[in-house]
């Protein structure tokens, strides 16, 4: 694990189902930090505290890279959270929210920065103003004044990355916090203080492309009643996926019913599809579609189809009402598979996109998602060149 300067000994307490808990560890704030794969939605990945009296410059700057349109980046507060501020992205655009005395502020502006390139962000406080620069250009200036506040020069300032230290219900403009992004070259209030983290940090992949990456260790679950539904009986519900992967792409489960899309080994039995996958992979003796492949899964009233070929037909089933009432749709394996085991069936690969009824599905909206999955970025190099 040479990607991380481990300052304190890393004590692994336990690895239960979804998360690895590490006894408080100190890490440097100017290394490359992956703020995706957080253990829980609002808890920060890492945080630090400093005495305001030690601070010479209320300026923080860092480089930031993401394809994710929405999520939390950076949080700071004083007076034990009475005064706080949050930097996030919404629709790819920086947004600042501030809570001070009984004022709540939310401002967004500047360019879309979720293009997968590194961008420099700077935040600073100048008297009654908070200023955000993107790529050395001032993009947001937020001024505020209240008779009820005094400028605090004493006490503790706290910073957090990838989460908040106060209740998210205090936000004026709520957002989805999950953020698949990396930060590097961080300079935080001109302090060399180390950050504290309770979690094992994930490395950042040096070159990324847009997509959904499953490293083969877990899945994402949706309730189909939350997803777009059937429009006409003839067309049914379609799930279109393109990408490069092996293992189980998806499965469906409801009371007394289970269906798992054949894993690549199982696809051997389905000649037409295997032919197609082989064509895609450019190899005659492996069914692993490591080259881009497109698959359409169609749910009709009494049948399931892959690329217009029926794979299951049952007159006693009504898949439309099952979809509407709510089945579990799992991407990356079957829901009952042990989450931590590196199952053969677990999907490994990059899905460029998942469309359900033509609408792009954001994996951050899954009701359960393994933290190893990257919802918006994949390694840019083909998988077989990794490791
Ligand atoms: C802040 O200063 C106090 C007293 O000078 C000290 O006890 C405390 O450890 C300092 N806290 C931090 C976070 O540096
Ligand atoms: C940052 O800290 C260094 C030394 O720790 C100091 O020389 C420099 O002036 C500080 N910068 C600002 C903007 O306060
Ligand atoms: C997969 O979908 C993306 C997004 O629509 C598209 O840009 C890309 O060309 C598609 N790839 C294939 C192989 O169809
Ligand atoms: C899916 O959502 C529906 C409606 O909220 C609920 O009744 C159903 O129990 C859910 N299904 C599962 C498998 O969680």
PDB file of N, CA, C and O and ligand atoms in Angstrom, residues 241-243 292-294 352-353 355, ligand 3:
ATOM      1  N   UNK A 241     -27.369  -2.228 -21.449  1.00  0.00           N
ATOM      2  CA  UNK A 241     -26.074  -2.016 -20.817  1.00  0.00           C
ATOM      3  C   UNK A 241     -25.017  -2.117 -21.899  1.00  0.00           C
ATOM      4  O   UNK A 241     -25.091  -2.995 -22.757  1.00  0.00           O
ATOM      5  N   UNK A 242     -24.059  -1.229 -21.911  1.00  0.00           N
ATOM      6  CA  UNK A 242     -22.881  -1.473 -22.734  1.00  0.00           C
ATOM      7  C   UNK A 242     -21.628  -1.293 -21.900  1.00  0.00           C
ATOM      8  O   UNK A 242     -21.624  -0.564 -20.914  1.00  0.00           O
ATOM      9  N   UNK A 243     -20.623  -2.031 -22.256  1.00  0.00           N
ATOM     10  CA  UNK A 243     -19.395  -1.979 -21.464  1.00  0.00           C
ATOM     11  C   UNK A 243     -18.549  -3.207 -21.710  1.00  0.00           C
ATOM     12  O   UNK A 243     -18.760  -3.934 -22.678  1.00  0.00           O
ATOM     13  N   UNK A 292     -15.751  -3.918 -25.804  1.00  0.00           N
ATOM     14  CA  UNK A 292     -17.105  -3.388 -25.610  1.00  0.00           C
ATOM     15  C   UNK A 292     -18.214  -4.295 -26.155  1.00  0.00           C
ATOM     16  O   UNK A 292     -18.100  -4.842 -27.248  1.00  0.00           O
ATOM     17  N   UNK A 293     -19.222  -4.473 -25.338  1.00  0.00           N
ATOM     18  CA  UNK A 293     -20.344  -5.350 -25.645  1.00  0.00           C
ATOM     19  C   UNK A 293     -21.605  -4.595 -25.280  1.00  0.00           C
ATOM     20  O   UNK A 293     -21.615  -3.807 -24.346  1.00  0.00           O
ATOM     21  N   UNK A 294     -22.652  -4.868 -26.040  1.00  0.00           N
ATOM     22  CA  UNK A 294     -23.927  -4.238 -25.747  1.00  0.00           C
ATOM     23  C   UNK A 294     -24.950  -5.332 -25.477  1.00  0.00           C
ATOM     24  O   UNK A 294     -25.003  -6.318 -26.205  1.00  0.00           O
ATOM     25  N   UNK A 352     -20.303   1.202 -19.441  1.00  0.00           N
ATOM     26  CA  UNK A 352     -20.299   2.611 -19.882  1.00  0.00           C
ATOM     27  C   UNK A 352     -21.564   3.306 -19.441  1.00  0.00           C
ATOM     28  O   UNK A 352     -21.548   4.460 -19.035  1.00  0.00           O
ATOM     29  N   UNK A 353     -22.679   2.578 -19.563  1.00  0.00           N
ATOM     30  CA  UNK A 353     -23.908   3.140 -19.019  1.00  0.00           C
ATOM     31  C   UNK A 353     -24.959   2.059 -18.862  1.00  0.00           C
ATOM     32  O   UNK A 353     -24.885   1.012 -19.484  1.00  0.00           O
ATOM     33  N   UNK A 355     -29.085   1.865 -19.100  1.00  0.00           N
ATOM     34  CA  UNK A 355     -30.315   2.589 -19.419  1.00  0.00           C
ATOM     35  C   UNK A 355     -31.496   1.704 -19.062  1.00  0.00           C
ATOM     36  O   UNK A 355     -31.530   0.539 -19.444  1.00  0.00           O
TER      37      UNK A 355
HETATM   38  C1  LIG B   3     -22.088   2.938 -25.016  1.00  0.00           C
HETATM   39  O1  LIG B   3     -22.836   4.045 -24.575  1.00  0.00           O
HETATM   40  C2  LIG B   3     -22.163   5.287 -24.637  1.00  0.00           C
HETATM   41  C3  LIG B   3     -23.061   6.348 -24.072  1.00  0.00           C
HETATM   42  O2  LIG B   3     -24.259   6.435 -24.798  1.00  0.00           O
HETATM   43  C4  LIG B   3     -21.791   5.584 -26.073  1.00  0.00           C
HETATM   44  O3  LIG B   3     -21.085   6.809 -26.116  1.00  0.00           O
HETATM   45  C5  LIG B   3     -20.935   4.462 -26.593  1.00  0.00           C
HETATM   46  O4  LIG B   3     -20.641   4.681 -27.927  1.00  0.00           O
HETATM   47  C6  LIG B   3     -21.644   3.147 -26.427  1.00  0.00           C
HETATM   48  N1  LIG B   3     -20.729   2.092 -26.811  1.00  0.00           N
HETATM   49  C7  LIG B   3     -21.111   1.054 -27.542  1.00  0.00           C
HETATM   50  C8  LIG B   3     -20.073   0.018 -27.802  1.00  0.00           C
HETATM   51  O5  LIG B   3     -22.254   0.953 -27.989  1.00  0.00           O
END
